[in-house]
Amino acid sequence: MASNHQEALLMAENGNIKELNGKEITRRRSARKMSSTSLRKKSDMRLISKVRCALLRNFLANLQEVILGTKLSVLFPAIPLAIAADCYGFGRPWIFALSLLGLTPLAERISFVTEQIAYYTGPTVGGLLNATCGNATELIIAIFALNSNKIAVVKYSLLGSILSNLLLVLGTSLFCGGIANISLPQPQKYDRRQADVNSLMLLLALLCHMLPMLFRYATSSTGLVADPSLELSRASSIVMLIAYFAYLVFQLWTHRQLFEAPDEDVNDDSVSEEAVIGLWSGFSWMAGMTVFIALLSEYVVETIEDASDSWGLSVSFLSIILLPIVGNAAEHAGAIIFAFKNNLDISLGVALGSATQISLFVVPLCVIISWIMGNKMDLNFNPVETGSLALAIIATAFTLQDGTSHYMKGFILLLCYVVIGACFFVQRTPFNQAHLHDMMPNPAPNAIFKA
Amino acid sequence: MEDDIEKEGEGSGKNKNMKMMMKSEIIEGDNGNFGIRGQWLRKIMGNLQEVIFGTKLAVLFPAVPLAVAADTYHFGRAWIFALSLLGLAPLAERVSFLTEQIAYYTGPTVGGLLNATCGNATEMIIALLALRKNKINVVKFSLLGSILSNLLLVLGSSLLCGGLANLKKEQRYDRKQADVNSLLLLLGLLCHLLPLIFKYALTGDHYSVATSTLQLSRASSIVMLLAYVAYIFFQLKTHRQLYDSQEEDDEEEKAAIGFWVAFTWLVGMTLLISLLSEYVVGTIEAASESWGISVSFISIILLPIVGNAAEHAGSIIFAFKNKLDISLGVAMGSATQISMFVVPLSVIVAWIMGVKMDLDFNLLETGCLALTILVTAFTLQDGTSHYMKGVVLFLCYIVIAACFFVHKAPLSNQILGENVRFQPTKDAMAT
């Protein structure tokens, strides 16, 4: 019964019978796809089938699939509430909180819609789409913050996203997976080659962050200005984008087999091989959701200082810890669920892939965009942040380099995240109010140039 | 006959030192016979052809007399610099060829030792000459640049080219050799980090901190030399089998030139290298000013690329043939040699000369070194390779090169243009 309706949906949507790429899509699915399916609900067509008019029925089925198709949709009412709060002048911290809550389901739905579109475009372009739109929320928040010249918020939120993926998501997945499979006779295994490539890319990103920071400290005694560091950051951003492009070629073309999920558990899920919404419907949903994400992100960026004042937490804590947790909630849940099922390759693929994408694609893209806009964003995330990034990358690379896992690994990564969170919690920086526009501390007392 | 050649000892017949194998790739075969009368004359011509024309880099040889002429007739100093650099490239390669030839006569162990010491003769000579002129920063930068170039540029381009050429095959190498090298490099890194941290952590006046740093550096250098001796012992004596290539095809078992001839050539070429190195060290600031790039960039990036050109080419060629063990042996072995032998040797020689060279390569350079060793050690620790590893290493090198390109070091005599811009504001407010 359900499949008939789905077929009917598709025919109505596309006008002509479009040959699905179902046969071409092999049984191997990418990690991200499989992870997000864990939050899906099978759409219940009984109510809708009672509607007589076919067009209305299709429209309603579409609506149900997209809006109600996830467990996170309970949070959807936060979106109109946030808009109402902004129009009627509620407390600004409320706007912040509601916008954050509204972003969570939107982020998940965007990746669902992207996946649906990927069914039509084939695996390679689909992979590319996923690679670009996978972190749409972080990218949009960053662009809005750049627009308001809040460079610190950009840096902090992107850094927090990387830390959250590497330590929080990965840590909880390994921990939960380890606890759930504690009675297994052999240890949990995964393919370390994928983790190796991702760790290598993260180390390249670390180099690109450390050099401008060391630059700033190495030349401070001569009172050198920020410009060489900015040039270096921009050149490094181009290099990072080249590396990301090579990584995409590697992942989607020449060494596909390293990145695809193993064959075994594909048949059991409630996952269908076909798309559930049409191509154009997918596009329009995507456009609409992006508009909503942009709206909510604008609220978030504008009200972050007020929320910080009113809640007594520093802006850095909000940007590094809270924002990424919200943005990543869906992937986080998916990664944990797959770790429970002892399917660590997928959890790793989600967490590491997301971290690589942000550090090698979103961050340099923001630097380039700020270059175009005329802002002075560089890659110098200050010593505390760069230090925590360095240790997070080293700890994760070391953890993943032997191909097995147990709960202790997850626990340690999780504790690292707690420590870093505590560090930013207690850091009541003087950056809160007046200095959001410039993140350069004065490394030496005799530096001539001040912002 | 002078060319009485003794065959090597029994076991080493098929086992060749990796560096020797690599050299043979760049050496063209010599089949000339001239029809010139006189056996003696023919021998000399044969010798000449073997030594001077025996490499593809021989096209750069004319740069040597040109550089000497440029210095005598006072051409632009930047020209002297450029010509000396170009002339150094083939000379460096010929010196290692001659070292290999001499090694045929002396047996594998002494030959390996010879290779280990003379393998980076160019870098050593440049360093010693710069020490004599008290240009400590040139020494530090050029040696650091050599390590970075070996670990990132040579290794990266080899893995990249090898990966692209062997896209369908699995590329493996023996990771134990890479592991030992990584470990030694980490020891070297520790010896560099501690004096650096002294500078930031120790309280007390500038003079006492500098003295402590110097004393620590000298003690560390002795330790590093000890480690290097142990490494040589490990490599040539007790764990040879880790380092011998598994090459089976027939190599030339005989030396191409006689022992004393080779020795004479070696001495001659070393003299030429010293001459050109003296030009290089003497004209480096002039070239830096005239070309508009900083001394640090020239020392860290340009000099090592030239000095390493031959090894670089050989390493890539062997990676193409999927013989990664040799490429790794060349790149990592060279980096270890410079880090654990040439650098501490320079400190000791400076000690003898009374020059105050320590192991504190400044913050930015030490940071680059630390991340380089980390990235390389991580890359090589699983025993397989693909082109992505080469891409990442190569891009790391590009980023470091960009960093030093924009880093106008205050160590040269240039006036820093950017600073001047902000001075007037402060002065204007003061007046």
Short mmCIF file of N, CA, C and O in Angstrom, two decimals, chain A residues 160-199:
data_model
loop_
_atom_site.label_atom_id
_atom_site.label_comp_id
_atom_site.label_asym_id
_atom_site.label_seq_id
_atom_site.Cartn_x
_atom_site.Cartn_y
_atom_site.Cartn_z
N GLY A 160 34.39 25.54 17.69
CA GLY A 160 33.56 24.70 18.54
C GLY A 160 32.95 23.55 17.78
O GLY A 160 32.80 22.44 18.32
N SER A 161 32.62 23.78 16.52
CA SER A 161 32.07 22.72 15.72
C SER A 161 33.08 21.60 15.53
O SER A 161 32.74 20.41 15.65
N ILE A 162 34.32 21.98 15.25
CA ILE A 162 35.35 20.95 15.06
C ILE A 162 35.55 20.18 16.36
O ILE A 162 35.57 18.94 16.38
N LEU A 163 35.67 20.91 17.48
CA LEU A 163 35.89 20.25 18.75
C LEU A 163 34.73 19.33 19.10
O LEU A 163 34.93 18.22 19.59
N SER A 164 33.52 19.82 18.82
CA SER A 164 32.35 19.02 19.16
C SER A 164 32.32 17.73 18.36
O SER A 164 32.05 16.65 18.90
N ASN A 165 32.65 17.83 17.09
CA ASN A 165 32.66 16.61 16.29
C ASN A 165 33.74 15.64 16.73
O ASN A 165 33.51 14.44 16.85
N LEU A 166 34.94 16.16 16.96
CA LEU A 166 36.04 15.27 17.26
C LEU A 166 35.94 14.67 18.65
O LEU A 166 36.31 13.53 18.86
N LEU A 167 35.48 15.45 19.62
CA LEU A 167 35.52 14.95 20.98
C LEU A 167 34.16 14.52 21.48
O LEU A 167 34.02 13.43 22.02
N LEU A 168 33.14 15.37 21.28
CA LEU A 168 31.85 15.06 21.88
C LEU A 168 31.16 13.93 21.12
O LEU A 168 30.82 12.90 21.69
N VAL A 169 30.97 14.15 19.81
CA VAL A 169 30.24 13.14 19.04
C VAL A 169 31.00 11.83 19.02
O VAL A 169 30.46 10.75 19.31
N LEU A 170 32.28 11.91 18.71
CA LEU A 170 33.09 10.70 18.64
C LEU A 170 33.18 10.04 20.01
O LEU A 170 33.04 8.81 20.14
N GLY A 171 33.39 10.86 21.04
CA GLY A 171 33.54 10.31 22.38
C GLY A 171 32.29 9.60 22.85
O GLY A 171 32.35 8.46 23.35
N THR A 172 31.14 10.25 22.69
CA THR A 172 29.92 9.59 23.16
C THR A 172 29.63 8.35 22.32
O THR A 172 29.16 7.34 22.86
N SER A 173 29.91 8.41 21.02
CA SER A 173 29.66 7.22 20.20
C SER A 173 30.51 6.05 20.66
O SER A 173 30.02 4.94 20.87
N LEU A 174 31.82 6.31 20.80
CA LEU A 174 32.69 5.21 21.21
C LEU A 174 32.33 4.72 22.60
O LEU A 174 32.36 3.51 22.88
N PHE A 175 31.95 5.66 23.48
CA PHE A 175 31.61 5.26 24.84
C PHE A 175 30.35 4.41 24.86
O PHE A 175 30.33 3.30 25.42
N CYS A 176 29.30 4.92 24.23
CA CYS A 176 28.04 4.16 24.23
C CYS A 176 28.21 2.85 23.49
O CYS A 176 27.71 1.81 23.93
N GLY A 177 28.92 2.90 22.36
CA GLY A 177 29.12 1.67 21.62
C GLY A 177 29.89 0.65 22.43
O GLY A 177 29.61 -0.55 22.41
N GLY A 178 30.91 1.15 23.15
CA GLY A 178 31.69 0.25 23.96
C GLY A 178 30.90 -0.38 25.08
O GLY A 178 31.00 -1.57 25.34
N ILE A 179 30.08 0.44 25.74
CA ILE A 179 29.28 -0.09 26.85
C ILE A 179 28.25 -1.09 26.34
O ILE A 179 28.04 -2.14 26.93
N ALA A 180 27.63 -0.74 25.21
CA ALA A 180 26.57 -1.61 24.70
C ALA A 180 27.12 -2.94 24.22
O ALA A 180 26.44 -3.96 24.28
N ASN A 181 28.35 -2.93 23.72
CA ASN A 181 28.90 -4.17 23.18
C ASN A 181 29.95 -4.76 24.09
O ASN A 181 30.89 -5.40 23.63
N ILE A 182 29.78 -4.53 25.38
CA ILE A 182 30.86 -4.90 26.29
C ILE A 182 30.99 -6.40 26.41
O ILE A 182 32.02 -6.93 26.79
N SER A 183 29.93 -7.08 26.04
CA SER A 183 29.99 -8.53 26.21
C SER A 183 30.46 -9.25 24.96
O SER A 183 30.51 -10.46 24.92
N LEU A 184 30.79 -8.50 23.96
CA LEU A 184 31.27 -9.15 22.75
C LEU A 184 32.63 -9.78 22.99
O LEU A 184 33.46 -9.21 23.67
N PRO A 185 32.87 -10.93 22.39
CA PRO A 185 34.15 -11.60 22.62
C PRO A 185 35.32 -10.87 21.99
O PRO A 185 36.37 -10.76 22.58
N GLN A 186 35.12 -10.36 20.77
CA GLN A 186 36.26 -9.67 20.15
C GLN A 186 36.02 -8.18 20.20
O GLN A 186 34.90 -7.73 20.29
N PRO A 187 37.09 -7.41 20.11
CA PRO A 187 36.95 -5.97 20.24
C PRO A 187 36.24 -5.38 19.02
O PRO A 187 36.17 -5.99 17.96
N GLN A 188 35.72 -4.17 19.21
CA GLN A 188 35.05 -3.51 18.11
C GLN A 188 36.08 -3.02 17.11
O GLN A 188 37.07 -2.40 17.48
N LYS A 189 35.82 -3.26 15.85
CA LYS A 189 36.78 -2.89 14.83
C LYS A 189 36.20 -1.89 13.86
O LYS A 189 34.99 -1.80 13.70
N TYR A 190 37.09 -1.16 13.23
CA TYR A 190 36.69 -0.29 12.13
C TYR A 190 37.87 -0.18 11.19
O TYR A 190 38.99 -0.55 11.54
N ASP A 191 37.62 0.36 10.03
CA ASP A 191 38.67 0.48 9.04
C ASP A 191 39.48 1.75 9.31
O ASP A 191 38.97 2.85 9.21
N ARG A 192 40.73 1.55 9.64
CA ARG A 192 41.51 2.69 10.09
C ARG A 192 41.98 3.57 8.95
O ARG A 192 42.43 4.69 9.18
N ARG A 193 41.88 3.13 7.73
CA ARG A 193 42.43 3.93 6.65
C ARG A 193 41.63 5.22 6.47
O ARG A 193 42.19 6.28 6.19
N GLN A 194 40.33 5.11 6.62
CA GLN A 194 39.51 6.32 6.51
C GLN A 194 39.87 7.29 7.62
O GLN A 194 40.01 8.49 7.38
N ALA A 195 40.02 6.76 8.84
CA ALA A 195 40.37 7.64 9.95
C ALA A 195 41.73 8.27 9.72
O ALA A 195 41.96 9.44 10.06
N ASP A 196 42.65 7.52 9.11
CA ASP A 196 43.98 8.06 8.87
C ASP A 196 43.95 9.24 7.93
O ASP A 196 44.58 10.27 8.18
N VAL A 197 43.20 9.11 6.84
CA VAL A 197 43.17 10.22 5.88
C VAL A 197 42.58 11.46 6.54
O VAL A 197 43.09 12.57 6.39
N ASN A 198 41.48 11.26 7.31
CA ASN A 198 40.88 12.41 7.96
C ASN A 198 41.83 13.05 8.96
O ASN A 198 41.93 14.28 9.03
N SER A 199 42.54 12.23 9.74
CA SER A 199 43.48 12.79 10.70
C SER A 199 44.56 13.59 10.01
O SER A 199 44.98 14.65 10.47
#
